Coordinates of N, CA, C and O in Angstrom, one line a residue:
P1 N 19.2 -229.6 158.0 CA 19.4 -231.0 157.4 C 20.7 -231.1 156.7 O 21.1 -230.2 156.0
K2 N 21.3 -232.2 156.8 CA 22.5 -232.5 156.1 C 22.3 -233.2 154.7 O 21.3 -233.9 154.6
I3 N 23.1 -233.0 153.8 CA 23.0 -233.6 152.5 C 23.1 -235.1 152.6 O 22.4 -235.9 152.0
M4 N 24.1 -235.6 153.3 CA 24.4 -237.0 153.4 C 24.3 -237.5 154.9 O 25.3 -237.6 155.5
A5 N 23.1 -237.7 155.3 CA 22.9 -238.2 156.7 C 22.7 -239.7 156.6 O 21.6 -240.2 156.5
L6 N 23.8 -240.4 156.5 CA 23.7 -241.9 156.3 C 23.1 -242.6 157.5 O 23.5 -242.3 158.7
W7 N 22.2 -243.5 157.3 CA 21.6 -244.2 158.4 C 22.1 -245.6 158.4 O 22.2 -246.3 157.4
K8 N 22.5 -246.1 159.6 CA 23.1 -247.4 159.7 C 22.3 -248.3 160.7 O 21.6 -247.8 161.6
S9 N 22.3 -249.6 160.4 CA 21.6 -250.5 161.4 C 22.5 -250.6 162.6 O 23.6 -250.1 162.7
K10 N 22.0 -251.3 163.6 CA 22.7 -251.6 164.8 C 24.0 -252.3 164.6 O 25.0 -252.2 165.3
R11 N 24.0 -253.1 163.5 CA 25.2 -253.9 163.2 C 26.3 -253.0 162.4 O 27.4 -253.4 162.1
G12 N 25.9 -251.8 162.0 CA 26.8 -250.9 161.3 C 26.7 -250.9 159.8 O 27.3 -250.2 159.1
A13 N 25.9 -251.9 159.3 CA 25.8 -251.9 157.8 C 24.6 -251.1 157.4 O 23.7 -250.9 158.1
F14 N 24.7 -250.6 156.1 CA 23.6 -249.8 155.6 C 22.5 -250.7 155.3 O 22.6 -251.8 154.7
V15 N 21.3 -250.4 155.8 CA 20.1 -251.2 155.6 C 19.3 -250.9 154.4 O 19.2 -251.7 153.5
G16 N 18.8 -249.7 154.3 CA 18.1 -249.3 153.1 C 17.3 -248.0 153.4 O 17.4 -247.3 154.4
W17 N 16.6 -247.5 152.3 CA 16.0 -246.2 152.3 C 14.5 -246.4 151.8 O 14.3 -247.1 150.9
N18 N 13.6 -245.6 152.4 CA 12.3 -245.3 151.9 C 12.4 -243.9 151.3 O 12.7 -243.0 152.1
A19 N 12.3 -243.8 150.0 CA 12.4 -242.5 149.4 C 11.1 -242.0 148.8 O 10.3 -242.8 148.3
V20 N 10.8 -240.8 149.0 CA 9.5 -240.2 148.6 C 9.9 -239.0 147.7 O 10.7 -238.1 148.2
D21 N 9.4 -238.9 146.5 CA 9.7 -237.8 145.6 C 8.4 -237.2 145.1 O 7.9 -237.7 144.1
P22 N 8.0 -236.1 145.7 CA 6.8 -235.4 145.1 C 7.1 -234.6 143.9 O 8.2 -234.0 143.8
G23 N 6.2 -234.7 142.9 CA 6.4 -233.9 141.7 C 5.1 -233.3 141.2 O 4.1 -233.4 141.9
P24 N 5.1 -232.7 140.1 CA 3.9 -231.9 139.6 C 2.7 -232.8 139.3 O 1.6 -232.4 139.3
H25 N 3.0 -234.1 139.0 CA 1.9 -235.0 138.7 C 1.5 -236.0 139.8 O 0.7 -236.9 139.6
G26 N 2.3 -236.0 140.9 CA 2.0 -237.0 141.9 C 3.3 -237.3 142.7 O 4.2 -236.5 142.7
V27 N 3.2 -238.4 143.5 CA 4.3 -238.7 144.4 C 4.8 -240.1 144.0 O 4.1 -241.1 143.9
C28 N 6.1 -240.2 143.8 CA 6.8 -241.5 143.6 C 7.4 -241.9 144.9 O 7.9 -241.1 145.7
S29 N 7.3 -243.2 145.2 CA 7.9 -243.7 146.4 C 8.6 -245.0 146.1 O 8.1 -245.8 145.2
A30 N 9.6 -245.3 146.8 CA 10.4 -246.6 146.6 C 11.1 -246.9 147.9 O 11.5 -246.0 148.6
S31 N 11.2 -248.2 148.1 CA 12.0 -248.7 149.2 C 13.1 -249.5 148.6 O 12.8 -250.4 147.8
A32 N 14.4 -249.2 148.9 CA 15.5 -249.9 148.3 C 16.4 -250.5 149.4 O 16.8 -249.8 150.3
L33 N 16.7 -251.7 149.3 CA 17.7 -252.4 150.2 C 19.1 -252.1 149.8 O 19.4 -252.1 148.6
S34 N 19.9 -251.7 150.7 CA 21.3 -251.4 150.4 C 22.1 -252.5 149.8 O 21.8 -253.7 150.0
F35 N 23.1 -252.2 148.9 CA 23.9 -253.2 148.3 C 24.6 -254.1 149.3 O 24.8 -255.3 149.1
S36 N 24.9 -253.6 150.5 CA 25.6 -254.4 151.5 C 24.7 -255.5 152.1 O 25.2 -256.4 152.7
Q37 N 23.4 -255.3 152.0 CA 22.5 -256.2 152.6 C 21.9 -257.2 151.6 O 21.3 -258.2 151.9
A38 N 22.0 -256.9 150.3 CA 21.4 -257.7 149.2 C 22.2 -258.9 148.9 O 23.5 -258.9 149.1
K39 N 21.6 -260.0 148.5 CA 22.3 -261.2 148.2 C 23.3 -261.1 147.1 O 24.4 -261.6 147.2
D40 N 23.0 -260.4 146.1 CA 23.9 -260.3 144.9 C 24.7 -259.0 145.0 O 25.4 -258.6 144.0
K41 N 24.7 -258.3 146.2 CA 25.5 -257.1 146.4 C 25.2 -255.9 145.5 O 26.0 -255.1 145.1
R42 N 23.9 -255.9 145.0 CA 23.4 -254.8 144.2 C 22.2 -254.2 145.0 O 21.5 -255.0 145.6
P43 N 22.0 -252.9 144.9 CA 20.8 -252.4 145.6 C 19.5 -253.1 145.0 O 19.5 -253.5 143.8
Q44 N 18.6 -253.3 145.8 CA 17.4 -254.1 145.5 C 16.1 -253.3 145.8 O 16.0 -252.9 147.0
V45 N 15.3 -253.0 144.9 CA 14.0 -252.3 145.1 C 13.1 -253.3 145.7 O 12.7 -254.3 145.1
M46 N 12.6 -252.9 146.9 CA 11.7 -253.8 147.6 C 10.2 -253.5 147.3 O 9.4 -254.4 147.2
H47 N 9.9 -252.2 147.2 CA 8.5 -251.7 146.9 C 8.7 -250.4 146.1 O 9.6 -249.7 146.3
W48 N 7.7 -250.1 145.3 CA 7.6 -248.8 144.6 C 6.2 -248.5 144.3 O 5.3 -249.4 144.2
D49 N 5.9 -247.3 144.1 CA 4.5 -246.9 143.8 C 4.5 -245.4 143.3 O 5.5 -244.7 143.5
F50 N 3.5 -245.1 142.6 CA 3.2 -243.7 142.1 C 1.8 -243.4 142.5 O 0.9 -244.2 142.1
V51 N 1.5 -242.3 143.1 CA 0.2 -241.9 143.5 C 0.0 -240.5 142.9 O 0.8 -239.6 143.1
S52 N -1.1 -240.3 142.1 CA -1.3 -239.0 141.5 C -2.1 -238.1 142.5 O -3.3 -237.9 142.5
A53 N -1.3 -237.6 143.5 CA -1.9 -236.7 144.5 C -0.7 -235.9 145.1 O 0.4 -236.3 144.9
D54 N -1.0 -234.9 145.8 CA 0.0 -234.1 146.5 C 0.5 -234.8 147.7 O -0.3 -235.6 148.3
L55 N 1.7 -234.6 148.1 CA 2.2 -235.2 149.3 C 1.7 -234.4 150.6 O 2.0 -233.2 150.7
D56 N 1.0 -235.1 151.4 CA 0.6 -234.5 152.7 C 0.7 -235.6 153.7 O 1.1 -236.7 153.5
Q57 N 0.4 -235.2 155.0 CA 0.5 -236.1 156.1 C -0.3 -237.4 155.9 O 0.2 -238.5 156.1
F58 N -1.5 -237.3 155.4 CA -2.4 -238.5 155.2 C -1.8 -239.4 154.1 O -1.7 -240.6 154.3
K59 N -1.4 -238.8 152.9 CA -0.8 -239.6 151.8 C 0.5 -240.3 152.3 O 0.7 -241.4 151.9
L60 N 1.3 -239.6 153.0 CA 2.5 -240.1 153.5 C 2.3 -241.3 154.4 O 2.9 -242.3 154.3
G61 N 1.3 -241.1 155.3 CA 0.9 -242.2 156.2 C 0.5 -243.5 155.4 O 0.9 -244.6 155.8
L62 N -0.3 -243.3 154.3 CA -0.7 -244.4 153.5 C 0.5 -245.1 152.8 O 0.6 -246.3 152.7
L63 N 1.3 -244.3 152.2 CA 2.5 -244.8 151.6 C 3.4 -245.6 152.6 O 3.9 -246.6 152.3
A64 N 3.5 -245.0 153.8 CA 4.3 -245.7 154.8 C 3.7 -247.0 155.2 O 4.4 -248.0 155.4
K65 N 2.4 -247.1 155.3 CA 1.7 -248.3 155.7 C 1.8 -249.4 154.6 O 2.1 -250.5 154.8
D66 N 1.6 -249.0 153.3 CA 1.4 -249.9 152.2 C 2.6 -250.2 151.4 O 2.8 -251.3 150.9
F67 N 3.6 -249.3 151.3 CA 4.6 -249.4 150.4 C 6.0 -249.2 150.9 O 7.0 -249.1 150.1
S68 N 6.2 -249.0 152.2 CA 7.5 -248.8 152.7 C 8.0 -250.0 153.5 O 7.3 -250.9 153.8
T69 N 9.3 -250.0 153.8 CA 9.9 -251.0 154.6 C 10.2 -250.4 156.0 O 10.9 -249.4 156.1
P70 N 9.6 -251.0 157.1 CA 9.6 -250.3 158.4 C 11.0 -250.0 158.9 O 11.2 -249.0 159.6
D71 N 12.0 -250.8 158.7 CA 13.3 -250.6 159.3 C 14.2 -249.6 158.5 O 15.3 -249.4 158.9
F72 N 13.7 -249.2 157.4 CA 14.5 -248.3 156.5 C 14.4 -246.8 156.9 O 13.3 -246.4 157.5
G73 N 15.4 -246.0 156.7 CA 15.3 -244.6 156.9 C 14.6 -243.9 155.8 O 14.5 -244.5 154.7
W74 N 14.0 -242.8 156.1 CA 13.3 -242.0 155.1 C 14.2 -240.9 154.5 O 14.9 -240.2 155.2
T75 N 14.1 -240.7 153.2 CA 14.8 -239.7 152.5 C 13.9 -238.9 151.6 O 12.9 -239.5 151.0
L76 N 14.2 -237.7 151.3 CA 13.4 -236.8 150.4 C 14.4 -236.0 149.6 O 15.2 -235.3 150.1
P77 N 14.4 -236.2 148.2 CA 15.2 -235.4 147.4 C 14.5 -234.0 147.1 O 13.3 -234.0 146.9
L78 N 15.2 -233.0 147.2 CA 14.6 -231.7 146.9 C 14.5 -231.5 145.4 O 15.3 -232.0 144.7
A79 N 13.5 -230.7 145.0 CA 13.4 -230.4 143.6 C 14.6 -229.4 143.2 O 15.1 -228.7 144.1
R80 N 15.0 -229.5 142.0 CA 16.2 -228.7 141.6 C 15.9 -227.2 141.8 O 16.8 -226.4 142.1
S81 N 14.7 -226.7 141.8 CA 14.4 -225.3 142.0 C 14.4 -225.0 143.5 O 14.3 -223.8 143.8
D82 N 14.5 -225.9 144.4 CA 14.5 -225.7 145.8 C 15.9 -225.3 146.4 O 15.9 -225.0 147.6
Y83 N 16.9 -225.5 145.7 CA 18.3 -225.2 146.2 C 19.2 -224.7 145.1 O 18.9 -224.7 144.0
K84 N 20.3 -224.2 145.6 CA 21.4 -223.7 144.7 C 22.6 -224.5 145.0 O 23.0 -224.6 146.2
L85 N 23.2 -225.1 144.0 CA 24.5 -225.8 144.1 C 25.6 -225.0 143.5 O 25.5 -224.6 142.3
M86 N 26.7 -224.8 144.3 CA 27.8 -224.0 143.8 C 29.1 -224.7 144.0 O 29.2 -225.4 145.0
V87 N 30.1 -224.5 143.2 CA 31.5 -225.0 143.5 C 32.2 -223.8 143.9 O 32.3 -222.7 143.3
V88 N 32.8 -223.9 145.1 CA 33.6 -222.8 145.7 C 34.9 -223.3 146.3 O 35.0 -224.5 146.6
L89 N 35.8 -222.4 146.5 CA 37.1 -222.7 147.2 C 36.8 -223.2 148.6 O 35.9 -222.5 149.3
Q90 N 37.4 -224.2 149.1 CA 37.2 -224.7 150.4 C 37.8 -223.7 151.4 O 39.0 -223.4 151.3
P91 N 37.0 -223.1 152.3 CA 37.6 -222.1 153.2 C 38.7 -222.9 154.1 O 38.4 -224.0 154.5
P92 N 39.8 -222.2 154.4 CA 40.8 -222.8 155.3 C 40.4 -222.8 156.8 O 41.1 -222.1 157.5
V93 N 39.3 -223.4 157.1 CA 38.9 -223.4 158.5 C 38.6 -224.9 159.0 O 38.5 -225.8 158.1
P94 N 38.6 -225.1 160.3 CA 38.3 -226.5 160.7 C 36.9 -226.8 160.3 O 36.0 -226.0 160.1
E95 N 36.6 -228.1 160.2 CA 35.3 -228.6 159.7 C 34.1 -228.0 160.6 O 33.1 -227.7 160.1
A96 N 34.3 -227.9 161.9 CA 33.3 -227.4 162.8 C 32.9 -225.9 162.4 O 31.8 -225.5 162.8
E97 N 33.8 -225.2 161.8 CA 33.5 -223.8 161.4 C 33.1 -223.6 160.0 O 32.9 -222.5 159.5
M98 N 33.0 -224.7 159.2 CA 32.8 -224.6 157.8 C 31.5 -223.9 157.4 O 31.5 -223.1 156.6
E99 N 30.4 -224.3 158.1 CA 29.1 -223.7 157.7 C 29.1 -222.2 157.9 O 28.6 -221.5 157.1
E100 N 29.6 -221.8 159.0 CA 29.7 -220.3 159.3 C 30.5 -219.6 158.3 O 30.2 -218.5 157.8
S101 N 31.7 -220.2 157.9 CA 32.5 -219.6 157.0 C 31.8 -219.5 155.6 O 32.0 -218.5 154.9
L102 N 31.1 -220.6 155.3 CA 30.4 -220.6 154.0 C 29.3 -219.5 153.9 O 29.0 -218.9 152.9
R103 N 28.7 -219.3 155.1 CA 27.7 -218.2 155.1 C 28.3 -216.9 154.7 O 27.6 -216.1 153.9
W104 N 29.5 -216.6 155.1 CA 30.1 -215.4 154.7 C 30.5 -215.4 153.2 O 30.3 -214.4 152.5
S105 N 30.9 -216.5 152.7 CA 31.3 -216.7 151.3 C 30.1 -216.6 150.3 O 30.2 -216.1 149.3
L106 N 29.0 -217.3 150.7 CA 27.9 -217.4 149.8 C 26.9 -216.3 149.8 O 26.1 -216.2 149.0
G107 N 27.0 -215.4 150.8 CA 26.0 -214.3 151.0 C 25.8 -213.6 149.7 O 24.6 -213.3 149.3
S108 N 26.8 -213.2 149.0 CA 26.7 -212.4 147.8 C 26.2 -213.2 146.6 O 25.8 -212.7 145.5
M109 N 26.3 -214.6 146.7 CA 25.9 -215.4 145.6 C 24.4 -215.9 145.6 O 23.9 -216.5 144.6
L110 N 23.7 -215.6 146.7 CA 22.3 -216.0 146.8 C 21.4 -214.9 146.5 O 21.7 -213.7 146.6
D111 N 20.2 -215.3 146.0 CA 19.2 -214.3 145.7 C 18.2 -214.2 146.8 O 17.0 -213.7 146.6
F112 N 18.6 -214.6 148.0 CA 17.8 -214.4 149.2 C 18.8 -214.2 150.4 O 20.0 -214.5 150.2
P113 N 18.4 -213.6 151.5 CA 19.3 -213.3 152.6 C 19.9 -214.6 153.1 O 19.2 -215.6 153.3
V114 N 21.2 -214.6 153.3 CA 21.9 -215.8 153.8 C 21.5 -216.2 155.2 O 21.5 -217.4 155.5
A115 N 20.9 -215.3 156.0 CA 20.3 -215.7 157.3 C 19.1 -216.6 157.1 O 18.8 -217.3 158.1
E116 N 18.5 -216.6 156.0 CA 17.3 -217.5 155.7 C 17.7 -218.8 155.1 O 16.9 -219.6 154.6
A117 N 19.0 -219.1 155.0 CA 19.5 -220.3 154.3 C 19.9 -221.5 155.2 O 20.4 -221.3 156.3
C118 N 19.5 -222.7 154.7 CA 20.1 -223.9 155.2 C 21.3 -224.1 154.3 O 21.2 -224.1 153.1
I119 N 22.5 -224.3 154.9 CA 23.7 -224.5 154.1 C 24.4 -225.8 154.5 O 24.4 -226.2 155.7
D120 N 24.8 -226.5 153.5 CA 25.6 -227.7 153.7 C 26.7 -227.8 152.6 O 26.7 -227.0 151.7
W121 N 27.6 -228.7 152.7 CA 28.7 -228.8 151.8 C 29.2 -230.2 151.7 O 28.9 -231.1 152.5
L122 N 29.9 -230.5 150.6 CA 30.4 -231.8 150.3 C 31.8 -231.6 149.6 O 31.9 -230.8 148.7
P123 N 32.8 -232.2 150.1 CA 34.1 -232.1 149.5 C 34.2 -232.6 148.1 O 33.5 -233.6 147.8
I124 N 35.0 -232.0 147.2 CA 35.3 -232.5 145.9 C 36.7 -233.2 146.0 O 37.7 -232.6 146.3
P125 N 36.7 -234.5 145.8 CA 38.0 -235.3 146.0 C 38.9 -235.1 144.8 O 39.0 -236.0 144.0
T126 N 39.7 -234.0 144.8 CA 40.7 -233.8 143.7 C 42.1 -233.8 144.2 O 43.0 -233.6 143.4
R127 N 42.3 -233.8 145.5 CA 43.6 -233.7 146.1 C 44.6 -234.7 145.5 O 45.8 -234.3 145.2
E128 N 44.2 -236.0 145.4 CA 45.2 -237.0 144.9 C 45.5 -236.8 143.4 O 46.6 -237.0 143.0
Q129 N 44.5 -236.4 142.6 CA 44.7 -236.3 141.2 C 45.3 -234.9 140.8 O 46.1 -234.9 139.8
M130 N 45.0 -233.9 141.6 CA 45.5 -232.6 141.2 C 46.0 -231.9 142.5 O 45.4 -231.0 143.0
P131 N 47.1 -232.3 143.1 CA 47.6 -231.8 144.4 C 48.0 -230.3 144.3 O 47.9 -229.6 145.3
Q132 N 48.3 -229.8 143.1 CA 48.6 -228.4 143.0 C 47.4 -227.5 143.0 O 47.5 -226.2 143.2
R133 N 46.2 -228.0 142.8 CA 45.0 -227.2 142.8 C 44.5 -227.0 144.2 O 44.4 -227.9 145.0
P134 N 44.0 -225.8 144.5 CA 43.4 -225.5 145.8 C 42.2 -226.3 145.9 O 41.4 -226.5 145.0
P135 N 41.9 -226.8 147.1 CA 40.7 -227.7 147.3 C 39.4 -226.9 147.1 O 39.3 -225.8 147.6
H136 N 38.4 -227.5 146.5 CA 37.1 -226.9 146.3 C 36.1 -227.8 146.9 O 36.3 -229.0 147.2
I137 N 34.9 -227.3 147.1 CA 33.8 -228.0 147.7 C 32.5 -227.7 146.9 O 32.4 -226.6 146.2
Y138 N 31.5 -228.6 147.0 CA 30.2 -228.2 146.6 C 29.5 -227.6 147.8 O 29.5 -228.2 148.9
A139 N 28.9 -226.5 147.6 CA 28.2 -225.8 148.6 C 26.7 -225.8 148.2 O 26.4 -225.5 147.0
V140 N 25.8 -226.1 149.1 CA 24.4 -226.2 148.8 C 23.7 -225.2 149.7 O 23.9 -225.2 150.9
A141 N 22.8 -224.4 149.1 CA 22.0 -223.5 149.9 C 20.5 -223.6 149.5 O 20.2 -223.6 148.3
A142 N 19.7 -223.7 150.5 CA 18.2 -223.7 150.3 C 17.6 -222.8 151.4 O 18.1 -222.7 152.5
K143 N 16.5 -222.2 151.0 CA 15.7 -221.4 152.0 C 15.2 -222.3 153.1 O 14.6 -223.4 152.8
K144 N 15.4 -221.8 154.3 CA 14.8 -222.6 155.5 C 13.3 -222.8 155.3 O 12.8 -223.9 155.7
Q145 N 12.6 -221.8 154.8 CA 11.2 -222.0 154.7 C 10.8 -223.1 153.7 O 9.9 -223.9 153.9
V146 N 11.6 -223.2 152.6 CA 11.4 -224.3 151.7 C 11.6 -225.7 152.3 O 10.8 -226.6 152.2
I147 N 12.7 -225.8 153.1 CA 13.0 -227.0 153.8 C 11.9 -227.4 154.7 O 11.4 -228.5 154.8
F148 N 11.4 -226.4 155.5 CA 10.3 -226.6 156.4 C 9.1 -227.1 155.7 O 8.4 -228.1 156.1
E149 N 8.7 -226.5 154.6 CA 7.5 -226.9 153.8 C 7.6 -228.3 153.3 O 6.7 -229.1 153.3
R150 N 8.8 -228.7 152.8 CA 9.0 -230.0 152.2 C 9.0 -231.1 153.3 O 8.7 -232.2 153.1
T151 N 9.5 -230.8 154.5 CA 9.7 -231.8 155.5 C 8.5 -231.9 156.5 O 8.3 -232.8 157.2
A152 N 7.6 -230.9 156.4 CA 6.4 -230.8 157.3 C 5.5 -232.1 157.2 O 5.1 -232.6 158.3
P153 N 5.2 -232.6 156.0 CA 4.4 -233.8 156.0 C 5.1 -235.0 156.8 O 4.4 -235.8 157.4
F154 N 6.4 -235.1 156.7 CA 7.1 -236.2 157.5 C 6.9 -236.0 159.0 O 6.7 -236.9 159.7
L155 N 7.1 -234.8 159.4 CA 7.0 -234.5 160.8 C 5.6 -234.7 161.3 O 5.3 -235.4 162.4
N156 N 4.6 -234.3 160.5 CA 3.2 -234.5 160.9 C 2.8 -235.9 160.9 O 1.9 -236.3 161.7
A157 N 3.3 -236.7 160.0 CA 3.0 -238.2 159.9 C 3.9 -239.0 160.8 O 3.8 -240.2 160.8
K158 N 4.7 -238.4 161.6 CA 5.7 -239.0 162.5 C 6.5 -240.1 161.8 O 6.8 -241.2 162.2
R159 N 7.0 -239.6 160.6 CA 8.0 -240.4 159.8 C 9.3 -239.5 159.7 O 9.4 -238.8 158.8
P160 N 10.2 -239.7 160.7 CA 11.3 -238.8 160.7 C 12.3 -239.0 159.5 O 12.6 -240.2 159.2
L161 N 12.6 -237.9 158.9 CA 13.6 -238.0 157.7 C 15.0 -238.3 158.3 O 15.4 -237.6 159.3
R162 N 15.7 -239.1 157.6 CA 17.1 -239.4 157.9 C 18.0 -238.5 157.0 O 19.1 -238.3 157.3
A163 N 17.5 -238.1 155.9 CA 18.2 -237.3 154.9 C 17.3 -236.5 154.1 O 16.3 -237.0 153.6
V164 N 17.7 -235.2 153.9 CA 17.1 -234.4 152.9 C 18.2 -234.3 151.8 O 19.3 -233.8 152.1
D165 N 18.0 -234.8 150.6 CA 19.0 -234.9 149.6 C 18.8 -233.9 148.5 O 17.8 -233.3 148.4
I166 N 19.8 -233.8 147.7 CA 19.7 -233.0 146.4 C 19.9 -234.0 145.3 O 20.4 -235.1 145.4
R167 N 19.4 -233.6 144.1 CA 19.4 -234.5 143.0 C 20.8 -235.0 142.6 O 20.9 -236.2 142.3
E168 N 21.8 -234.2 142.7 CA 23.1 -234.6 142.3 C 23.7 -235.7 143.2 O 24.3 -236.6 142.7
T169 N 23.5 -235.5 144.5 CA 24.0 -236.6 145.4 C 23.1 -237.8 145.4 O 23.6 -238.9 145.6
A170 N 21.8 -237.6 145.3 CA 21.0 -238.8 145.2 C 21.3 -239.7 144.0 O 21.5 -240.9 144.1
Q171 N 21.6 -239.1 142.9 CA 22.0 -239.8 141.7 C 23.3 -240.5 141.9 O 23.5 -241.7 141.6
R172 N 24.3 -239.8 142.5 CA 25.6 -240.4 142.8 C 25.5 -241.6 143.7 O 26.1 -242.6 143.6
D173 N 24.6 -241.5 144.8 CA 24.4 -242.6 145.7 C 23.9 -243.8 145.0 O 24.3 -244.9 145.3
I174 N 23.0 -243.6 144.1 CA 22.4 -244.8 143.4 C 23.5 -245.4 142.5 O 23.7 -246.6 142.4
A175 N 24.3 -244.5 141.8 CA 25.3 -245.0 140.9 C 26.4 -245.7 141.7 O 27.0 -246.7 141.3

């Protein structure tokens, strides 16, 4: 899964997201219309709900039926304990080789085998402000098993995820 798998409508504009966030006390869900689609050019919450239950295929199906917007993509933010976020030097490789290069770089920084990791990255835009500084990136690593466990209810309920997000980028996207 990619950190930023942006979903677009057939017209090319961002439509919106159905977000589900399971926590220790229940499941929060919200549907938000993208700023580009809203009348006042601000994101607009279409539906929201909190259910004091664990997220499973059945609960997700009910949320999808009662509180989601059908044309929106689904997203799930991972809990902070589900991933590790690191700032590392950007490897001098083509983008297509970045993930494999990061596997070599991050192996010693993880507390689990790198072969069991889902890895993604996001550039840090500092080149214009600090051209003398070598480029850095945010690298994200999560155990494949954790990703599978978090995404299984969506697969079982036939609600395909468009993005598995992390807290830091989800907050940035809202801002």
